[in-house]
Structures are given as C-alpha cells and as structure tokens.
PDB file of C-alpha atoms in Angstrom:
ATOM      1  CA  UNK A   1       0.000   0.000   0.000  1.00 50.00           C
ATOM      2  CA  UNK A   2       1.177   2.991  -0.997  1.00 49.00           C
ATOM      3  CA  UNK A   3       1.776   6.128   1.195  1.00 45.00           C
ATOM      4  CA  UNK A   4      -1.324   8.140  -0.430  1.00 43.00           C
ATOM      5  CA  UNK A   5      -3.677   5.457  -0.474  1.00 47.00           C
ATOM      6  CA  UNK A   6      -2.798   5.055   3.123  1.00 44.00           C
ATOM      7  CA  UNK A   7      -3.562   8.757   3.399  1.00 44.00           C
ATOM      8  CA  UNK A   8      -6.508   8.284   1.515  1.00 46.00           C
ATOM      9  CA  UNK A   9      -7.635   5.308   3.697  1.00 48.00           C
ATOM     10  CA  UNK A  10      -6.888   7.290   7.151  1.00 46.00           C
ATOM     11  CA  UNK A  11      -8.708  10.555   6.550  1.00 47.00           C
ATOM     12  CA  UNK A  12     -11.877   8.045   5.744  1.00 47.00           C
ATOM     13  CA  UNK A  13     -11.499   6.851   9.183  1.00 47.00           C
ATOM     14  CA  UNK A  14     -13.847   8.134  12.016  1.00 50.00           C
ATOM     15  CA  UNK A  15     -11.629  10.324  14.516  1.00 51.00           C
ATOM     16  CA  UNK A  16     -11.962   8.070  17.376  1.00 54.00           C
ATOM     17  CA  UNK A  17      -9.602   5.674  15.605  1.00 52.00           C
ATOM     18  CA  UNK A  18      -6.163   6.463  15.530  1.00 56.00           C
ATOM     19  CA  UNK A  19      -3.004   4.249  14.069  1.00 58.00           C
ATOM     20  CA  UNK A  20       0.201   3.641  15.291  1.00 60.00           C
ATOM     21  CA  UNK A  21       3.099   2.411  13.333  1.00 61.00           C
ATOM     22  CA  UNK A  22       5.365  -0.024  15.317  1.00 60.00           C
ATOM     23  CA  UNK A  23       8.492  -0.873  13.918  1.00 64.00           C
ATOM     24  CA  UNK A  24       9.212  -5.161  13.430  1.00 66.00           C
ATOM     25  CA  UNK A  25      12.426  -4.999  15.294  1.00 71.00           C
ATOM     26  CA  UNK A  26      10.139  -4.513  18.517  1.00 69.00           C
ATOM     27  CA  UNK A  27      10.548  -7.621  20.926  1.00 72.00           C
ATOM     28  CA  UNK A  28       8.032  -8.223  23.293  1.00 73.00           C
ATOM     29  CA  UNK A  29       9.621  -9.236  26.624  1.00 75.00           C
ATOM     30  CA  UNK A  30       8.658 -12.006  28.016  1.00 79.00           C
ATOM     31  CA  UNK A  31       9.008 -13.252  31.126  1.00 82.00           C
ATOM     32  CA  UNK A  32      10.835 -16.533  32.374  1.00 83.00           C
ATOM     33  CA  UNK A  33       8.575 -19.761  32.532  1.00 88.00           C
ATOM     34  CA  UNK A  34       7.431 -20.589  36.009  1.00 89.00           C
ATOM     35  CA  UNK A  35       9.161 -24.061  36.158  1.00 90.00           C
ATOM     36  CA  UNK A  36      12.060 -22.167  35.052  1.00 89.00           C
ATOM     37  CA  UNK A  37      12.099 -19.718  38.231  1.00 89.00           C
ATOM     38  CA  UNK A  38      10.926 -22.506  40.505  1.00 90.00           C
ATOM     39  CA  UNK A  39      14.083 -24.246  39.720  1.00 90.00           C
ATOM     40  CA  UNK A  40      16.324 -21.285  40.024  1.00 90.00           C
ATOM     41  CA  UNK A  41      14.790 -20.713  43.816  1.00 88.00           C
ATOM     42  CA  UNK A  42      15.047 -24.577  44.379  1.00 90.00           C
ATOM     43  CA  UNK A  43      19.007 -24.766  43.599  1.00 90.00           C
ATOM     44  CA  UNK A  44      19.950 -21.023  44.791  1.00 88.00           C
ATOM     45  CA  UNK A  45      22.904 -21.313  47.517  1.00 88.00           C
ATOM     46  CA  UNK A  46      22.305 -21.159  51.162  1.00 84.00           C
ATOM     47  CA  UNK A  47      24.358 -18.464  52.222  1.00 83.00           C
ATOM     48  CA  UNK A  48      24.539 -18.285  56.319  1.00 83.00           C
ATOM     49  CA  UNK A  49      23.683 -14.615  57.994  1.00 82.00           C
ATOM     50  CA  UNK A  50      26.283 -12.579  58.468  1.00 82.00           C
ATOM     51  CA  UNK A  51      26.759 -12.348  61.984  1.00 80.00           C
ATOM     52  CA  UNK A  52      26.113  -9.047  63.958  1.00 79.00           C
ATOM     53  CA  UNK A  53      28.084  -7.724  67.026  1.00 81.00           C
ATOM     54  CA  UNK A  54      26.176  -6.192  69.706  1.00 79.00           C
ATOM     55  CA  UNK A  55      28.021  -3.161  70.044  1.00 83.00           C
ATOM     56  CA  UNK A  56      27.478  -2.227  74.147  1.00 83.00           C
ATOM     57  CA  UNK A  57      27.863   1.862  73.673  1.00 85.00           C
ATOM     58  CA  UNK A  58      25.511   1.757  70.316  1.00 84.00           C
ATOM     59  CA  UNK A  59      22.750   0.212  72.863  1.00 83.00           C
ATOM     60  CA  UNK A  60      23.546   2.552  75.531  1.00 84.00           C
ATOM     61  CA  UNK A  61      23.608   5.681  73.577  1.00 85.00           C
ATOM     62  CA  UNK A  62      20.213   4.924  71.876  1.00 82.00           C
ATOM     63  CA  UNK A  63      18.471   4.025  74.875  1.00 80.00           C
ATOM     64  CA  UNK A  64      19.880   7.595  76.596  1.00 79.00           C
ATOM     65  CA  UNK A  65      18.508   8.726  73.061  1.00 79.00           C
ATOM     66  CA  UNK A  66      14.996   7.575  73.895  1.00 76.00           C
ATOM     67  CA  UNK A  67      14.967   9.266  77.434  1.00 73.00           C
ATOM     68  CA  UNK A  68      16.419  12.131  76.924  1.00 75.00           C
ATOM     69  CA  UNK A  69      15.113  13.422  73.430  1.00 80.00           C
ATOM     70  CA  UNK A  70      11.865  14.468  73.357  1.00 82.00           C
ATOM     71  CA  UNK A  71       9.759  14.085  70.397  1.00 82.00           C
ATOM     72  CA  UNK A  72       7.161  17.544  69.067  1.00 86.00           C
ATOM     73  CA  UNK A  73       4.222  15.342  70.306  1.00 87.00           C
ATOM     74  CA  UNK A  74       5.210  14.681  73.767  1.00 86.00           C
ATOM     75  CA  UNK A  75       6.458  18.261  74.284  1.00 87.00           C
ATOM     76  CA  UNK A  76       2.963  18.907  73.356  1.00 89.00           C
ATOM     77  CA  UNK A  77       1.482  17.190  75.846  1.00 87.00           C
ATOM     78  CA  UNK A  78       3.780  18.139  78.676  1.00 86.00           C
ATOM     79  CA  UNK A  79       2.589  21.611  77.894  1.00 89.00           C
ATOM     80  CA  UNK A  80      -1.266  20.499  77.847  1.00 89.00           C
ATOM     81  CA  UNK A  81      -0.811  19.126  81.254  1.00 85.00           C
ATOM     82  CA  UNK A  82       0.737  22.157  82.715  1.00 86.00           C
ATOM     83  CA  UNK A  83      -1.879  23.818  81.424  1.00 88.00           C
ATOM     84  CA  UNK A  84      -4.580  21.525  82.618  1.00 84.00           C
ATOM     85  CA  UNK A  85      -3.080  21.551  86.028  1.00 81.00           C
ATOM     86  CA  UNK A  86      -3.197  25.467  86.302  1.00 83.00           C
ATOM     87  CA  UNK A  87      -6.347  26.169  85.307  1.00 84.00           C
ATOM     88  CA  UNK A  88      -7.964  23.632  87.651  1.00 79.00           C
ATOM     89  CA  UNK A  89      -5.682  24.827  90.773  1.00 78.00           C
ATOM     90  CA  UNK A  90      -4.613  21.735  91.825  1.00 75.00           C
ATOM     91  CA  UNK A  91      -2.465  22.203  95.118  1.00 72.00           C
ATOM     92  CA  UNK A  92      -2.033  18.436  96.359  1.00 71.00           C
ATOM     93  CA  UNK A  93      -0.558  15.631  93.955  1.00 73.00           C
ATOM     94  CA  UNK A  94      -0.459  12.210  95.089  1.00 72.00           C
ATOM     95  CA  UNK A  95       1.590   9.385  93.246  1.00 73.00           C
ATOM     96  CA  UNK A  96       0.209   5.758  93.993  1.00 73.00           C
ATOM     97  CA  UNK A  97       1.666   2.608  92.153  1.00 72.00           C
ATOM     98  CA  UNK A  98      -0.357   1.138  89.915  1.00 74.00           C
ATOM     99  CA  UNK A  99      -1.394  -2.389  89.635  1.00 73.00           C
ATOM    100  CA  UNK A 100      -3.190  -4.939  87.862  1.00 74.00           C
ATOM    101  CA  UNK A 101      -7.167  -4.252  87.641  1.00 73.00           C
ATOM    102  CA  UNK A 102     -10.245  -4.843  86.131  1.00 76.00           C
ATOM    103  CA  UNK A 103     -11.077  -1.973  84.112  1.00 79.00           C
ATOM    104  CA  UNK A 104     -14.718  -1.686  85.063  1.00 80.00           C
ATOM    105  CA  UNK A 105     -13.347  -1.356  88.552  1.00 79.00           C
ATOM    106  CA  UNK A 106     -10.530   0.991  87.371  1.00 80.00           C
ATOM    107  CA  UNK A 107     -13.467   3.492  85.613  1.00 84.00           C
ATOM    108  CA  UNK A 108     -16.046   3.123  88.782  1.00 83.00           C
ATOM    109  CA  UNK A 109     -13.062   3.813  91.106  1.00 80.00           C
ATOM    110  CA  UNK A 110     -11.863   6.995  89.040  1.00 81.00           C
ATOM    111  CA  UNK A 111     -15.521   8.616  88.480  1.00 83.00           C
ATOM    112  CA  UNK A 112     -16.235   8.049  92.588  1.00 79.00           C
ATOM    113  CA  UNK A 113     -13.061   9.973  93.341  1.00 78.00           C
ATOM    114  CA  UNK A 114     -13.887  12.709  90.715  1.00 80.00           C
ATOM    115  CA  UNK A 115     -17.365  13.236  93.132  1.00 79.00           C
ATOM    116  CA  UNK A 116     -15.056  13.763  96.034  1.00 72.00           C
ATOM    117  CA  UNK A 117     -12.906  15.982  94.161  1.00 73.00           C
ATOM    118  CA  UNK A 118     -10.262  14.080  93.070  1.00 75.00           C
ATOM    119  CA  UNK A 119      -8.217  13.436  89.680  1.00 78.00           C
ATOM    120  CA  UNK A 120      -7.013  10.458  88.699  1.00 79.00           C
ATOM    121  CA  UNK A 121      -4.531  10.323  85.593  1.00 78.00           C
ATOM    122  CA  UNK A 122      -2.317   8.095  84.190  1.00 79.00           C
ATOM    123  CA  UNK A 123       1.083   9.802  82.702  1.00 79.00           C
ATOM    124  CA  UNK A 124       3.652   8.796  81.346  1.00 81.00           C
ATOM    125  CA  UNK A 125       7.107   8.340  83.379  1.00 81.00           C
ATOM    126  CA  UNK A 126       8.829  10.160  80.268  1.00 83.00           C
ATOM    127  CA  UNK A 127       6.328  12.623  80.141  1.00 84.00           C
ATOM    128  CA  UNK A 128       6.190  13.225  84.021  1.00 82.00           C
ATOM    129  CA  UNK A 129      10.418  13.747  84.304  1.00 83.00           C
ATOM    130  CA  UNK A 130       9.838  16.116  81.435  1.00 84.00           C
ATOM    131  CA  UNK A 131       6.810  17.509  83.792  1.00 83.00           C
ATOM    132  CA  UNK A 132       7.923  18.530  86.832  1.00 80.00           C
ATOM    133  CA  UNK A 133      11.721  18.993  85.258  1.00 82.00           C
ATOM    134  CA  UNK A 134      13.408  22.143  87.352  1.00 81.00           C
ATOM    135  CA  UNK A 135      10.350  22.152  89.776  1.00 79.00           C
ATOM    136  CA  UNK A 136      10.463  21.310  93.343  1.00 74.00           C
ATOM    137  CA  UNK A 137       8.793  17.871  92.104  1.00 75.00           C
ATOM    138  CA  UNK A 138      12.069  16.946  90.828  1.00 76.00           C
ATOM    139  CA  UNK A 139      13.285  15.450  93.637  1.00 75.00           C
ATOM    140  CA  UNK A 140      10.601  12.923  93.058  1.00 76.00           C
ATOM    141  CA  UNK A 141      12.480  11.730  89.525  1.00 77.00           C
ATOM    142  CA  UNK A 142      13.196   7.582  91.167  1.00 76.00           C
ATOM    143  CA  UNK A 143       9.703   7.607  91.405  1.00 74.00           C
ATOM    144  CA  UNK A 144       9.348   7.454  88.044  1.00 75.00           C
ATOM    145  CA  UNK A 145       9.649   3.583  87.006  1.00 74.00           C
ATOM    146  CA  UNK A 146       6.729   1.000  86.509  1.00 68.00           C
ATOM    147  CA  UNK A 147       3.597   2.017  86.011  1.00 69.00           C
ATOM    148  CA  UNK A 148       2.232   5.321  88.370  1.00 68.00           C
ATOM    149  CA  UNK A 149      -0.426   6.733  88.606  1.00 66.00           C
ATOM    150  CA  UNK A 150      -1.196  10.641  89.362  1.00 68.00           C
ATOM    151  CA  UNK A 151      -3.897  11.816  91.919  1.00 63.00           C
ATOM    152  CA  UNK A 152      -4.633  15.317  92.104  1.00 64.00           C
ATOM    153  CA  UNK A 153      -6.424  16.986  95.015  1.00 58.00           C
ATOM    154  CA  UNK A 154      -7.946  20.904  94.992  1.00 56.00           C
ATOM    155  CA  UNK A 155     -10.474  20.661  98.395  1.00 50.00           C
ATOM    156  CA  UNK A 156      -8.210  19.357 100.567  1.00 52.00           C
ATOM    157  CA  UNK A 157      -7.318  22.112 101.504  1.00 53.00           C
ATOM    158  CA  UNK A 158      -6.157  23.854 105.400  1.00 52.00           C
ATOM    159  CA  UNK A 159      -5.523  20.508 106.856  1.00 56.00           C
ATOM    160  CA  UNK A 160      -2.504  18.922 108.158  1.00 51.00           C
ATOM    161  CA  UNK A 161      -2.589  15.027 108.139  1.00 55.00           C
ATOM    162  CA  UNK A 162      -0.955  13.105 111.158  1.00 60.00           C
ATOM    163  CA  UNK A 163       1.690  10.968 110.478  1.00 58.00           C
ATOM    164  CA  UNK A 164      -0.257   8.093 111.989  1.00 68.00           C
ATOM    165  CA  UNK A 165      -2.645   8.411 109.046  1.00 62.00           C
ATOM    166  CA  UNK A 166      -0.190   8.429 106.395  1.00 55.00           C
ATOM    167  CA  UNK A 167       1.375   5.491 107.847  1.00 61.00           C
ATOM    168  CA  UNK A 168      -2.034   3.970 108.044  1.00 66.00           C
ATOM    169  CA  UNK A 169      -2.784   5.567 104.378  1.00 58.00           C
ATOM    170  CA  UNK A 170       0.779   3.903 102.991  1.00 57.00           C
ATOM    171  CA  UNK A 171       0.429   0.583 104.486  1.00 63.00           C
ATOM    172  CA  UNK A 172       0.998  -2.041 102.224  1.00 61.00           C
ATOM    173  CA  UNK A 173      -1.335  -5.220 102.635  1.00 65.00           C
ATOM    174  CA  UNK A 174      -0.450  -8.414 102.952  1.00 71.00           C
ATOM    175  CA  UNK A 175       1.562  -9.930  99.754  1.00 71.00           C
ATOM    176  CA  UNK A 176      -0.703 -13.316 100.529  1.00 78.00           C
ATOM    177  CA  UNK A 177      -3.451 -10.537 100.194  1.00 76.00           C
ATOM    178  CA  UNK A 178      -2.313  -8.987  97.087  1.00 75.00           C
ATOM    179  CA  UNK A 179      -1.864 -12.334  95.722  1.00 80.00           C
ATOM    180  CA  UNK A 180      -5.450 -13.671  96.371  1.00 82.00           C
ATOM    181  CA  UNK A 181      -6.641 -10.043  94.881  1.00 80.00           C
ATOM    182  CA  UNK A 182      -4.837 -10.847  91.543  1.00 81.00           C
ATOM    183  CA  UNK A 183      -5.875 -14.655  91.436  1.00 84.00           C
ATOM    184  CA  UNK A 184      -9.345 -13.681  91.853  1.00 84.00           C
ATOM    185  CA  UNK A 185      -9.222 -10.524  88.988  1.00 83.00           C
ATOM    186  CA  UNK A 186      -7.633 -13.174  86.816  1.00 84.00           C
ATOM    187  CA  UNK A 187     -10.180 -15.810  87.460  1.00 84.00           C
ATOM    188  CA  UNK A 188     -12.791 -12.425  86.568  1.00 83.00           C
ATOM    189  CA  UNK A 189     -11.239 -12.431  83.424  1.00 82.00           C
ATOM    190  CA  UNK A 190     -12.374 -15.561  81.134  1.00 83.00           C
ATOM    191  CA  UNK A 191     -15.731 -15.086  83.368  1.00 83.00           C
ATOM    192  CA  UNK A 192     -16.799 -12.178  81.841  1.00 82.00           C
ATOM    193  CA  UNK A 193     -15.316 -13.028  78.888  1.00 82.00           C
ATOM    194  CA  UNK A 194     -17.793 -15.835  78.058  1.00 84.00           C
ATOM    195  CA  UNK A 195     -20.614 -13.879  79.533  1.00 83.00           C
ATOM    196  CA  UNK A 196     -20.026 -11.200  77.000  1.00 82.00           C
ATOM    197  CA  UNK A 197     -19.678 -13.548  74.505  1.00 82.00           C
ATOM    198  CA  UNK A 198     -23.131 -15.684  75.740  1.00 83.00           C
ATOM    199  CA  UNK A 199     -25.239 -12.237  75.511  1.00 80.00           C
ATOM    200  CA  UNK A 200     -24.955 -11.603  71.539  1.00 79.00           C
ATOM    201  CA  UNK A 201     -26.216 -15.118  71.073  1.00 82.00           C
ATOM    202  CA  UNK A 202     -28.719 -15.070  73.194  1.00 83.00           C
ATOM    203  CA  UNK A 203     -29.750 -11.990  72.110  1.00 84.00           C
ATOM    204  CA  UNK A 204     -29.959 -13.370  68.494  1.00 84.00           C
ATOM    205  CA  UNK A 205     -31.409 -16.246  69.846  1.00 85.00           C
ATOM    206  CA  UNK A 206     -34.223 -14.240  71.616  1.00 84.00           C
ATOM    207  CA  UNK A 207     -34.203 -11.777  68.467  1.00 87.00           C
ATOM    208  CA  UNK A 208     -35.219 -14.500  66.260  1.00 86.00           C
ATOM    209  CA  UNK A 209     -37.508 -16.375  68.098  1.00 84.00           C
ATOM    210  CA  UNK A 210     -39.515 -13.672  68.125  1.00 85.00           C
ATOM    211  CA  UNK A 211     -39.545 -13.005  64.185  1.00 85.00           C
ATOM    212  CA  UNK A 212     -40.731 -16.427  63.999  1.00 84.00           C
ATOM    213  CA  UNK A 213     -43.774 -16.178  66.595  1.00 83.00           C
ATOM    214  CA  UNK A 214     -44.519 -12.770  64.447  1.00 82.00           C
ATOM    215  CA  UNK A 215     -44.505 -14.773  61.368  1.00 82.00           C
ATOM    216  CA  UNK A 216     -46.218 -17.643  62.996  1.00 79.00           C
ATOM    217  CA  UNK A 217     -49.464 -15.264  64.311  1.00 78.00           C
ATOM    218  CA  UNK A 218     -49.673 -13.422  60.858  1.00 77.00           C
ATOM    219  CA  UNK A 219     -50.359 -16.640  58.729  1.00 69.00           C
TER     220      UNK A 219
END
C-alpha cells in the first residue's frame, strides 16, 4: 500500500480511531517460565547470615537517646498538662503505684473519686520527668519507674494530716493478700469473657424467636 492510499484510507477513518506504526524490530519481553524460576529458587545457595556484634555503647547511647530526646508530640502534651493543672488549681498531687485491675473497677473507682474531688490520671514516666523537670517535684524523679499513677487533690485544703494516718494511708497489705486479689481478677477475666460472649447469642437467639412467633401469628 502505498503512502497516499494510506492517506486516503486514514482521513476516511472516524476520529476516534487512531493508528500507530510499530516498527518489526520490537521484541516483546517475556518473562521466564514458572518451572524455570521454581528451579532457580530450588538450587539457589544457602548463604549463612552474616553475623552481627552487639556493640554495648551503640545500645547505651540509643536508649539515653529515647529518654532524653523528646519528640514535638510529647512536648505537646507536657505543655497540655501544665496547662490543665493550672487552670484547675490543683495544690495536692499524690503518686500511687499502679497495679493490675479490672477496668470496670478501674473506671467506677476513678468517676467516685472525681465526686469527692479528686483526679485520677495516668502519665507517662517520660512525660512526668519532662513535667515537673526544674520544679520542686524533681526530687521525686526515682519515682518514676513502673507504672504510676497521678492523683490530684484541689479541696483538701487547710488541713494537716498526722503521720499516723499516712502510715495507716501507705500501708501495704499483705503480699498473701495482694496475691489472692490478683488470682481472683484473673479468674474475673475468662468469666466475663464468656458472659459477654453468651449475651450476643442469646440476644440473636431471643431476636429470632420472636420473628418467627410474628410470622407464625400473621399466617
């Protein structure tokens, strides 16, 4: 075919078609056969991991690194909870240990203390040495390890406690006692656990029961 036939031919063509002229020396690649990789992964060599060396002062440094630097988001927050503290004129802070509870408990226990004026929060130990850092709290900095927990007092306030009743506030209960309170929130666990999962079927169960007596007393 000639070049002005062609022409002829193309401007007889609707515009929505258009042609492209691909030269013959154009190879299509084409990918290895499966088998063909299969066997390639089946007979590829072994090679053992290179071993690593702990290095001790790589370890240490980036562990002072995670203490010590601070990232935007944290500073953030360190700077909300100032805040939050001034403007509610907290006066007494109380640090308690925190251990293992049910959360049900946990959320009943912090609302009753909020109706008797007190605030119970749970900060970070990062966050609080960043808190109270060149305060007179920072005296309290070996307190921060575990898990703490922060209870702020505003009402309680003109009254000097005995040091019989913070010795009687501080006592620590029998571990025999603390162990029986764990077994028994443990045992709570799987409990409640199968009760929650019981309800939704018997729900369903109840749910359609009584789309079947509907159907039953409309026919």
């Amino acid at each position: 075919m000639s070049l002005a036939s062609l022409a002829c031919s193309r401007s007889y063509l609707p515009s929505r078609f258009s042609i492209r002229f691909v030269s013959s020396k154009y190879i299509k690649p084409h990918p290895r056969s499966y088998r063909r990789r299969l066997y390639e992964a089946a007979v590829a060599p072994v090679l053992p991991e290179t071993p690593k060396q702990c290095n001790l002062a790589e370890v240490l440094e980036r562990l002072n690194r995670q203490e010590t630097d601070y990232a935007e988001i944290e500073l953030a927050e360190v700077k909300e909870i100032r805040r939050w503290i001034k403007e509610h004129k907290f006066r007494i802070m109380v640090v308690c240990q925190f251990l293992s509870v049910n959360g049900r408990t946990l959320w009943l226990t912090r609302n009753q203390l909020r109706l008797n004026g007190l605030e119970l929060r749970e900060i970070d130990n990062k966050i609080a040495k960043k808190l109270f850092e060149n305060t007179s709290f920072n005296t309290l900095e070996p307190l921060w390890c575990a898990q703490n927990v922060f209870l702020f007092v505003v009402t309680y306030d003109n009254r000097i406690i005995p040091m019989k009743e913070i010795e009687k506030l501080a006592e620590l209960p029998d571990l025999e006692v603390l162990r029986a309170q764990t077994a028994a929130i443990l045992d709570q666990i799987p409990v409640q656990l199968t009760q929650a999962l019981g309800h939704h079927s018997e729900q369903l169960s109840a749910i359609l029961g009584q789309i079947s007596s509907n159907n039953a007393e409309n026919n």
